[in-house]
Tab-separated table of C-alpha atoms and ligand atoms in Angstrom:
chain	number	residue	atom	x	y	z
A	1	MET	CA	-44.935	-20.868	-117.941
A	2	ASN	CA	-43.296	-24.200	-118.781
A	3	LYS	CA	-40.548	-24.361	-116.151
A	4	SER	CA	-38.261	-26.981	-117.610
A	5	ALA	CA	-34.507	-26.443	-118.011
A	6	ALA	CA	-31.629	-28.456	-119.480
A	7	MET	CA	-28.117	-28.045	-118.084
A	8	ILE	CA	-25.368	-29.182	-120.454
A	9	GLY	CA	-22.247	-30.113	-118.463
A	10	ALA	CA	-22.163	-31.166	-114.811
A	11	GLY	CA	-18.914	-29.523	-113.698
A	12	LEU	CA	-18.569	-26.643	-111.231
A	13	ILE	CA	-20.923	-24.337	-113.083
A	14	GLY	CA	-23.449	-26.893	-114.394
A	15	ARG	CA	-24.158	-28.348	-110.951
A	16	ALA	CA	-24.522	-24.868	-109.452
A	17	TRP	CA	-26.988	-23.708	-112.136
A	18	THR	CA	-28.925	-26.935	-111.646
A	19	MET	CA	-29.470	-26.017	-107.983
A	20	VAL	CA	-30.454	-22.437	-108.842
A	21	PHE	CA	-33.263	-23.637	-111.109
A	22	ALA	CA	-34.373	-26.630	-109.017
A	23	ARG	CA	-34.679	-24.633	-105.780
A	24	ALA	CA	-36.795	-22.070	-107.702
A	25	GLY	CA	-39.337	-24.759	-108.641
A	26	TRP	CA	-38.053	-25.681	-112.117
A	27	THR	CA	-37.559	-29.248	-113.292
A	28	VAL	CA	-33.970	-29.688	-114.484
A	29	ARG	CA	-32.260	-32.331	-116.585
A	30	LEU	CA	-28.524	-32.312	-116.006
A	31	TYR	CA	-26.431	-33.843	-118.790
A	32	ASP	CA	-22.745	-34.810	-118.947
A	33	SER	CA	-20.861	-37.232	-121.182
A	34	HIS	CA	-18.793	-38.475	-118.210
A	35	PRO	CA	-20.885	-40.702	-115.886
A	36	ALA	CA	-18.521	-40.068	-112.949
A	37	GLN	CA	-19.229	-36.329	-113.213
A	38	LEU	CA	-22.966	-36.958	-112.984
A	39	ALA	CA	-22.450	-39.114	-109.885
A	40	ASN	CA	-20.217	-36.457	-108.285
A	41	ALA	CA	-22.738	-33.773	-109.139
A	42	ARG	CA	-25.561	-35.767	-107.501
A	43	ASP	CA	-23.610	-36.064	-104.209
A	44	TYR	CA	-22.508	-32.452	-104.265
A	45	ILE	CA	-26.011	-31.177	-105.008
A	46	ALA	CA	-27.613	-33.247	-102.207
A	47	ALA	CA	-25.150	-31.906	-99.620
A	48	SER	CA	-25.253	-28.325	-100.886
A	49	LEU	CA	-29.063	-28.065	-101.101
A	50	ALA	CA	-29.314	-29.310	-97.504
A	51	GLU	CA	-26.875	-26.573	-96.395
A	52	GLN	CA	-28.790	-23.976	-98.389
A	53	GLU	CA	-32.046	-25.051	-96.716
A	54	THR	CA	-30.465	-24.579	-93.291
A	55	ALA	CA	-29.278	-21.118	-94.343
A	56	GLY	CA	-32.698	-20.146	-95.723
A	57	LEU	CA	-31.613	-20.010	-99.384
A	58	CYS	CA	-33.708	-23.030	-100.383
A	59	ASP	CA	-37.234	-23.650	-99.082
A	60	ALA	CA	-37.292	-27.443	-99.391
A	61	ALA	CA	-34.077	-29.246	-100.311
A	62	ALA	CA	-35.661	-32.682	-100.776
A	63	ALA	CA	-38.326	-31.332	-103.135
A	64	ALA	CA	-35.691	-29.421	-105.115
A	65	GLU	CA	-33.576	-32.573	-105.364
A	66	ALA	CA	-36.572	-34.543	-106.619
A	67	ARG	CA	-36.987	-32.078	-109.507
A	68	ILE	CA	-33.522	-32.962	-110.883
A	69	GLU	CA	-32.940	-35.768	-113.379
A	70	TYR	CA	-29.405	-36.878	-114.297
A	71	VAL	CA	-29.178	-37.912	-117.946
A	72	SER	CA	-26.473	-39.216	-120.251
A	73	SER	CA	-28.098	-38.275	-123.564
A	74	LEU	CA	-28.186	-34.752	-124.946
A	75	ASP	CA	-31.556	-35.389	-126.637
A	76	ASP	CA	-33.113	-36.518	-123.350
A	77	ALA	CA	-31.768	-33.446	-121.580
A	78	VAL	CA	-33.127	-30.961	-124.084
A	79	ALA	CA	-36.554	-32.523	-124.755
A	80	GLY	CA	-39.282	-30.092	-123.648
A	81	ALA	CA	-36.846	-27.576	-122.073
A	82	VAL	CA	-37.453	-23.847	-122.561
A	83	TRP	CA	-34.092	-22.867	-121.041
A	84	VAL	CA	-31.028	-24.763	-122.330
A	85	HIS	CA	-27.778	-23.725	-120.668
A	86	GLU	CA	-24.372	-24.927	-121.847
A	87	GLN	CA	-21.429	-25.159	-119.430
A	88	LEU	CA	-18.820	-27.293	-121.161
A	89	PRO	CA	-15.072	-26.542	-121.143
A	90	GLU	CA	-13.999	-23.166	-122.520
A	91	GLN	CA	-13.116	-24.349	-126.061
A	92	LEU	CA	-14.514	-22.586	-129.079
A	93	ALA	CA	-14.719	-25.709	-131.292
A	94	LEU	CA	-16.674	-27.562	-128.611
A	95	LYS	CA	-19.126	-24.675	-128.114
A	96	ARG	CA	-19.643	-24.395	-131.892
A	97	ASP	CA	-20.301	-28.092	-132.183
A	98	VAL	CA	-22.681	-28.361	-129.249
A	99	PHE	CA	-24.630	-25.223	-130.194
A	100	ALA	CA	-25.165	-26.649	-133.696
A	101	GLN	CA	-26.555	-29.819	-132.084
A	102	LEU	CA	-28.676	-27.904	-129.581
A	103	ASP	CA	-30.154	-25.722	-132.307
A	104	ARG	CA	-31.188	-28.855	-134.213
A	105	ILE	CA	-32.774	-30.698	-131.308
A	106	ALA	CA	-34.195	-28.022	-128.980
A	107	GLY	CA	-37.861	-27.044	-129.241
A	108	ASP	CA	-38.695	-23.805	-131.075
A	109	ASP	CA	-39.577	-22.049	-127.816
A	110	ALA	CA	-36.210	-22.801	-126.162
A	111	ILE	CA	-33.549	-20.195	-125.420
A	112	LEU	CA	-29.977	-21.446	-125.883
A	113	ALA	CA	-27.561	-19.884	-123.393
A	114	SER	CA	-23.850	-20.370	-122.737
A	115	SER	CA	-21.988	-19.842	-119.456
A	116	THR	CA	-18.762	-19.037	-121.343
A	117	SER	CA	-16.408	-16.749	-119.438
A	118	ALA	CA	-14.872	-15.043	-122.432
A	119	ILE	CA	-16.126	-16.265	-125.827
A	120	PRO	CA	-18.689	-13.910	-127.393
A	121	ALA	CA	-21.839	-15.616	-128.719
A	122	SER	CA	-21.102	-14.344	-132.251
A	123	LYS	CA	-18.127	-16.749	-132.412
A	124	PHE	CA	-20.231	-19.895	-132.052
A	125	THR	CA	-23.767	-19.046	-133.225
A	126	GLU	CA	-23.326	-17.162	-136.519
A	127	ASN	CA	-24.333	-19.982	-138.865
A	128	LEU	CA	-27.224	-21.386	-136.862
A	129	THR	CA	-30.800	-21.281	-138.123
A	130	GLY	CA	-31.910	-20.310	-134.618
A	131	ARG	CA	-29.140	-17.805	-133.911
A	132	ALA	CA	-31.662	-15.176	-132.774
A	133	ARG	CA	-32.444	-17.310	-129.704
A	134	CYS	CA	-28.811	-17.673	-128.556
A	135	LEU	CA	-26.925	-15.593	-126.010
A	136	VAL	CA	-24.307	-15.724	-123.281
A	137	ALA	CA	-25.517	-15.959	-119.676
A	138	HIS	CA	-22.214	-15.619	-117.837
A	139	PRO	CA	-22.324	-16.457	-114.111
A	140	VAL	CA	-19.868	-15.878	-111.301
A	141	ASN	CA	-18.603	-19.013	-109.601
A	142	PRO	CA	-20.561	-20.388	-107.792
A	143	PRO	CA	-23.872	-19.056	-109.193
A	144	HIS	CA	-26.001	-20.714	-106.486
A	145	LEU	CA	-24.314	-18.356	-104.003
A	146	ILE	CA	-23.444	-15.323	-106.177
A	147	PRO	CA	-26.533	-14.128	-108.044
A	148	VAL	CA	-25.254	-11.723	-110.710
A	149	VAL	CA	-25.377	-13.029	-114.296
A	150	GLU	CA	-24.247	-11.141	-117.403
A	151	LEU	CA	-26.561	-11.465	-120.403
A	152	CYS	CA	-24.834	-10.691	-123.675
A	153	GLY	CA	-26.280	-11.393	-127.092
A	154	ALA	CA	-24.555	-11.499	-130.469
A	155	PRO	CA	-25.510	-8.740	-132.945
A	156	TRP	CA	-28.256	-11.076	-134.274
A	157	THR	CA	-29.716	-12.114	-130.923
A	158	ALA	CA	-33.377	-11.037	-130.802
A	159	ARG	CA	-34.287	-8.388	-128.250
A	160	ALA	CA	-37.099	-10.733	-127.153
A	161	THR	CA	-34.491	-13.417	-126.341
A	162	VAL	CA	-32.616	-11.057	-124.016
A	163	GLU	CA	-35.886	-9.902	-122.409
A	164	ARG	CA	-37.065	-13.482	-121.848
A	165	ALA	CA	-33.661	-14.499	-120.489
A	166	HIS	CA	-33.823	-11.520	-118.119
A	167	ALA	CA	-37.286	-12.600	-116.921
A	168	ILE	CA	-36.206	-16.229	-116.440
A	169	MET	CA	-33.060	-15.266	-114.525
A	170	THR	CA	-35.133	-13.000	-112.291
A	171	ASP	CA	-37.680	-15.802	-111.812
A	172	VAL	CA	-34.968	-18.159	-110.512
A	173	GLY	CA	-33.702	-15.514	-108.084
A	174	GLN	CA	-30.584	-14.336	-109.919
A	175	VAL	CA	-29.615	-10.721	-110.625
A	176	PRO	CA	-29.279	-10.308	-114.411
A	177	ILE	CA	-27.408	-7.421	-116.005
A	178	VAL	CA	-27.481	-6.689	-119.740
A	179	VAL	CA	-24.262	-6.155	-121.696
A	180	ARG	CA	-25.562	-4.014	-124.550
A	181	ARG	CA	-22.977	-5.050	-127.107
A	182	GLU	CA	-20.248	-7.652	-127.248
A	183	LEU	CA	-16.843	-6.823	-125.808
A	184	ASP	CA	-13.912	-8.861	-124.607
A	185	GLY	CA	-14.367	-9.893	-120.959
A	186	PHE	CA	-17.981	-8.628	-120.754
A	187	ILE	CA	-18.322	-6.283	-117.731
A	188	LEU	CA	-17.407	-8.188	-114.590
A	189	ASN	CA	-14.076	-9.547	-115.757
A	190	ARG	CA	-13.065	-6.179	-117.192
A	191	LEU	CA	-13.610	-4.622	-113.750
A	192	GLN	CA	-11.881	-7.509	-112.006
A	193	GLY	CA	-9.062	-7.347	-114.590
A	194	ALA	CA	-8.445	-3.626	-113.990
A	195	LEU	CA	-8.198	-4.208	-110.250
A	196	LEU	CA	-6.035	-7.334	-110.504
A	197	THR	CA	-3.634	-5.794	-113.012
A	198	GLU	CA	-3.058	-2.864	-110.649
A	199	ALA	CA	-2.706	-5.303	-107.715
A	200	MET	CA	-0.057	-7.305	-109.613
A	201	ARG	CA	1.845	-4.084	-110.254
A	202	LEU	CA	1.632	-2.818	-106.658
A	203	VAL	CA	2.819	-6.129	-105.195
A	204	GLY	CA	5.249	-6.918	-108.058
A	205	GLU	CA	6.965	-3.516	-107.674
A	206	GLY	CA	7.190	-3.895	-103.897
A	207	TYR	CA	4.780	-1.150	-102.791
A	208	VAL	CA	2.766	-3.476	-100.550
A	209	SER	CA	2.687	-7.108	-99.400
A	210	PRO	CA	0.059	-9.441	-100.912
A	211	GLU	CA	-1.497	-9.876	-97.445
A	212	ASP	CA	-1.924	-6.115	-96.974
A	213	LEU	CA	-3.294	-5.763	-100.493
A	214	ASP	CA	-5.926	-8.440	-99.742
A	215	LYS	CA	-6.838	-6.623	-96.489
A	216	THR	CA	-7.333	-3.383	-98.452
A	217	ILE	CA	-10.132	-5.084	-100.339
A	218	LYS	CA	-11.718	-7.424	-97.781
A	219	ASP	CA	-11.551	-4.976	-94.846
A	220	GLY	CA	-11.850	-1.842	-96.965
A	221	LEU	CA	-13.354	-1.433	-100.412
A	222	GLY	CA	-15.054	-4.844	-100.402
A	223	LEU	CA	-17.093	-4.120	-97.266
A	224	ARG	CA	-19.002	-1.377	-99.063
A	225	TRP	CA	-18.995	-3.179	-102.388
A	226	SER	CA	-20.916	-6.108	-100.912
A	227	PHE	CA	-24.041	-3.942	-100.833
A	228	MET	CA	-23.369	-0.829	-102.938
A	229	GLY	CA	-21.666	-0.361	-106.293
A	230	PRO	CA	-18.800	2.044	-107.032
A	231	PHE	CA	-21.153	4.736	-108.382
A	232	GLU	CA	-23.418	4.466	-105.335
A	233	THR	CA	-20.237	4.706	-103.248
A	234	ILE	CA	-18.858	7.910	-104.786
A	235	GLU	CA	-22.293	9.545	-104.676
A	236	LEU	CA	-21.777	9.669	-100.874
A	237	ASN	CA	-18.085	10.606	-101.011
A	238	ALA	CA	-18.654	14.242	-102.015
A	239	PRO	CA	-21.330	16.564	-100.584
A	240	GLY	CA	-22.650	17.413	-104.064
A	241	GLY	CA	-22.787	13.807	-105.317
A	242	VAL	CA	-21.118	12.302	-108.380
A	243	ALA	CA	-20.739	15.574	-110.349
A	244	ASP	CA	-19.048	17.177	-107.323
A	245	TYR	CA	-16.859	14.065	-106.884
A	246	CYS	CA	-15.712	14.314	-110.527
A	247	ALA	CA	-14.886	18.007	-110.098
A	248	ARG	CA	-12.964	17.429	-106.853
A	249	TYR	CA	-10.982	14.363	-107.856
A	250	SER	CA	-10.595	14.567	-111.640
A	251	ASP	CA	-6.984	15.810	-111.435
A	252	PHE	CA	-6.047	12.962	-109.117
A	253	TYR	CA	-7.684	10.282	-111.289
A	254	ARG	CA	-6.242	11.852	-114.443
A	255	ARG	CA	-2.742	11.529	-112.925
A	256	LEU	CA	-3.382	7.876	-112.072
A	257	ALA	CA	-4.795	7.141	-115.521
A	258	ALA	CA	-1.674	8.658	-117.120
A	259	ASP	CA	0.466	6.090	-115.264
A	260	PRO	CA	-1.326	2.772	-115.948
A	261	ALA	CA	-0.059	-0.670	-114.936
A	262	ARG	CA	1.647	-2.240	-117.938
A	263	PRO	CA	0.277	-5.491	-119.435
A	264	ASP	CA	3.613	-7.217	-118.726
A	265	VAL	CA	2.800	-7.316	-114.982
A	266	TRP	CA	1.238	-10.697	-115.759
A	267	GLU	CA	4.545	-12.321	-116.762
A	268	GLY	CA	8.281	-12.167	-116.206
A	269	GLU	CA	10.015	-10.640	-113.213
A	270	ARG	CA	7.035	-8.903	-111.592
A	271	ALA	CA	4.757	-11.940	-111.799
A	272	THR	CA	7.539	-14.137	-110.380
A	273	ARG	CA	7.908	-11.705	-107.456
A	274	VAL	CA	4.164	-11.783	-106.745
A	275	VAL	CA	4.039	-15.588	-106.799
A	276	ALA	CA	7.108	-15.777	-104.521
A	277	ALA	CA	5.597	-13.222	-102.108
A	278	LEU	CA	2.421	-15.308	-101.864
A	279	GLY	CA	4.435	-18.322	-100.619
A	280	MET	CA	3.934	-22.040	-101.240
A	281	PRO	CA	0.932	-23.050	-103.353
A	282	LEU	CA	-1.934	-24.761	-101.506
A	283	SER	CA	-2.157	-28.540	-101.357
A	284	ALA	CA	-5.277	-30.129	-102.876
A	285	ALA	CA	-6.717	-30.698	-99.380
A	286	GLU	CA	-6.071	-27.097	-98.330
A	287	ARG	CA	-7.672	-25.836	-101.541
A	288	ASP	CA	-10.796	-27.972	-100.901
A	289	GLU	CA	-11.025	-26.729	-97.323
A	290	ARG	CA	-10.640	-23.088	-98.437
A	291	THR	CA	-13.303	-23.558	-101.104
A	292	ARG	CA	-15.695	-24.960	-98.482
A	293	ARG	CA	-14.884	-22.072	-96.156
A	294	ARG	CA	-15.474	-19.559	-98.984
A	295	ASP	CA	-18.859	-21.123	-99.699
A	296	ARG	CA	-19.853	-21.110	-95.989
A	297	ARG	CA	-18.936	-17.421	-95.743
A	298	LEU	CA	-20.820	-16.615	-98.955
A	299	LEU	CA	-23.878	-18.431	-97.635
A	300	ALA	CA	-23.705	-16.431	-94.392
A	301	LEU	CA	-23.318	-13.191	-96.346
A	302	ARG	CA	-26.325	-14.031	-98.546
A	303	GLN	CA	-28.375	-14.727	-95.392
A	304	HIS	CA	-27.282	-11.418	-93.900
A	305	LYS	CA	-28.040	-9.488	-97.109
A	306	LYS	CA	-31.474	-11.097	-97.385
A	307	ALA	CA	-32.317	-10.224	-93.772
A	308	SER	CA	-31.010	-6.651	-94.016
A	309	SER	CA	-32.772	-5.887	-97.308
A	310	ARG	CA	-36.040	-7.039	-95.667
A	311	SER	CA	-35.524	-4.684	-92.735
A	312	GLU	CA	-34.658	-1.608	-94.863
B	1	LIG	N1	-15.367	-22.126	-113.063
B	1	LIG	C1	-15.582	-20.816	-113.113
B	1	LIG	O1	-15.107	-20.038	-112.277
B	1	LIG	C2	-16.451	-20.245	-114.212
B	1	LIG	C3	-17.131	-19.035	-113.985
B	1	LIG	C4	-17.960	-18.522	-114.993
B	1	LIG	C5	-18.073	-19.198	-116.207
B	1	LIG	N2	-17.391	-20.383	-116.397
B	1	LIG	C6	-17.546	-21.055	-117.698
B	1	LIG	O2	-18.419	-22.163	-117.536
B	1	LIG	C7	-18.037	-23.205	-118.441
B	1	LIG	C8	-17.821	-24.493	-117.649
B	1	LIG	O3	-16.807	-24.279	-116.677
B	1	LIG	P1	-16.647	-25.255	-115.408
B	1	LIG	O4	-15.728	-24.540	-114.472
B	1	LIG	O5	-17.971	-25.737	-114.941
B	1	LIG	O6	-15.852	-26.486	-116.096
B	1	LIG	P2	-15.707	-27.991	-115.549
B	1	LIG	O7	-14.444	-28.501	-116.152
B	1	LIG	O8	-15.866	-28.012	-114.057
B	1	LIG	O9	-16.976	-28.744	-116.181
B	1	LIG	C9	-17.075	-29.079	-117.542
B	1	LIG	C10	-17.944	-30.336	-117.647
B	1	LIG	O10	-18.147	-30.623	-119.023
B	1	LIG	C11	-18.084	-32.037	-119.195
B	1	LIG	N3	-17.735	-32.280	-120.599
B	1	LIG	C12	-16.543	-32.062	-121.204
B	1	LIG	N4	-16.649	-32.306	-122.525
B	1	LIG	C13	-17.940	-32.703	-122.752
B	1	LIG	C14	-18.668	-33.059	-123.908
B	1	LIG	N5	-18.095	-33.074	-125.117
B	1	LIG	N6	-19.975	-33.378	-123.775
B	1	LIG	C15	-20.568	-33.370	-122.550
B	1	LIG	N7	-19.936	-33.033	-121.406
B	1	LIG	C16	-18.624	-32.684	-121.512
B	1	LIG	C17	-17.057	-32.511	-118.211
B	1	LIG	O11	-17.239	-33.888	-117.887
B	1	LIG	C18	-17.311	-31.588	-117.027
B	1	LIG	O12	-18.230	-32.171	-116.116
B	1	LIG	C19	-16.806	-22.700	-119.182
B	1	LIG	O13	-17.186	-22.136	-120.409
B	1	LIG	C20	-16.264	-21.641	-118.247
B	1	LIG	O14	-15.507	-20.646	-118.938
B	1	LIG	C21	-16.610	-20.921	-115.424
């Protein structure tokens, strides 16, 4: 297989995808219209690949780095690539414009993917000659440390495009899931949204402090969720499995579902209370330090998961 990828946009997501492909043996051309972003990305990638090598997530950082070319022309980036992945700002007009350009200049065998968080592919690919080869490949930040990626085509995306995208994502070590038809928020953000909306309500209405709510996830539900999903979890929470769980707890969940958090938890009085309860916002330096700490912990967790899945 031709293992050549083009990454369009060198921000948070573009630089992370670049590392995912390069460490898996692909050659990658990383494009951005802002030269400073390319320079920042180069420094970030060098430091991060070295850390990933130490943690066992990248076999040879220097070789991976050597497979990356930083380019300031879209044509140069796309030439010869079979995987073209857009990660520009979340603006519909920009995605429409760049996908029209990509469809004109990319080779016939190239898949055109977008990292968009929330814009369905049908909104920016409808009028393209090559619309059957376009889809969303939505990562979680940062994709070099969190492997799941949501693949979601428009109604006209070819099944073969989704299958090839699935194979490529698996080849580079990610964990693809297929969203079978377009819906707002895809899957991951709908799940996250349900949990966050309830969290805003519980803190905003004074049932619990934000610190205790965070503990409920990181020292409770999240411990299991880091290696088993919610369905795998409830299978073990009733002696007769999921059907038994539904029978035992349906009344309880029906009561909860009849009293949902209201959409207005995200604004007004409740939101103000949540923000006040969380205290002063972080300074830029504190935010950078916390981001680095998050990434170190994620790296350690990936190492642990890799080792424990080998020993199972
Ligand atoms: N950050 C996240 O948590 C996250 C997670 C999943 C998906 N996404 C999606 O990924 C995409 C990119 O997000 P990000 O966080 O990397 O953004 P970012 O702001 O970090 O990066 C965007 C990059 O695009 C470049 N750029 C802007 N306009 C350009 C143009 N016209 N031509 C070429 N380059 C241009 C900028 O210089 C910048 O480097 C968005 O669609 C976003 O919704 C983001």
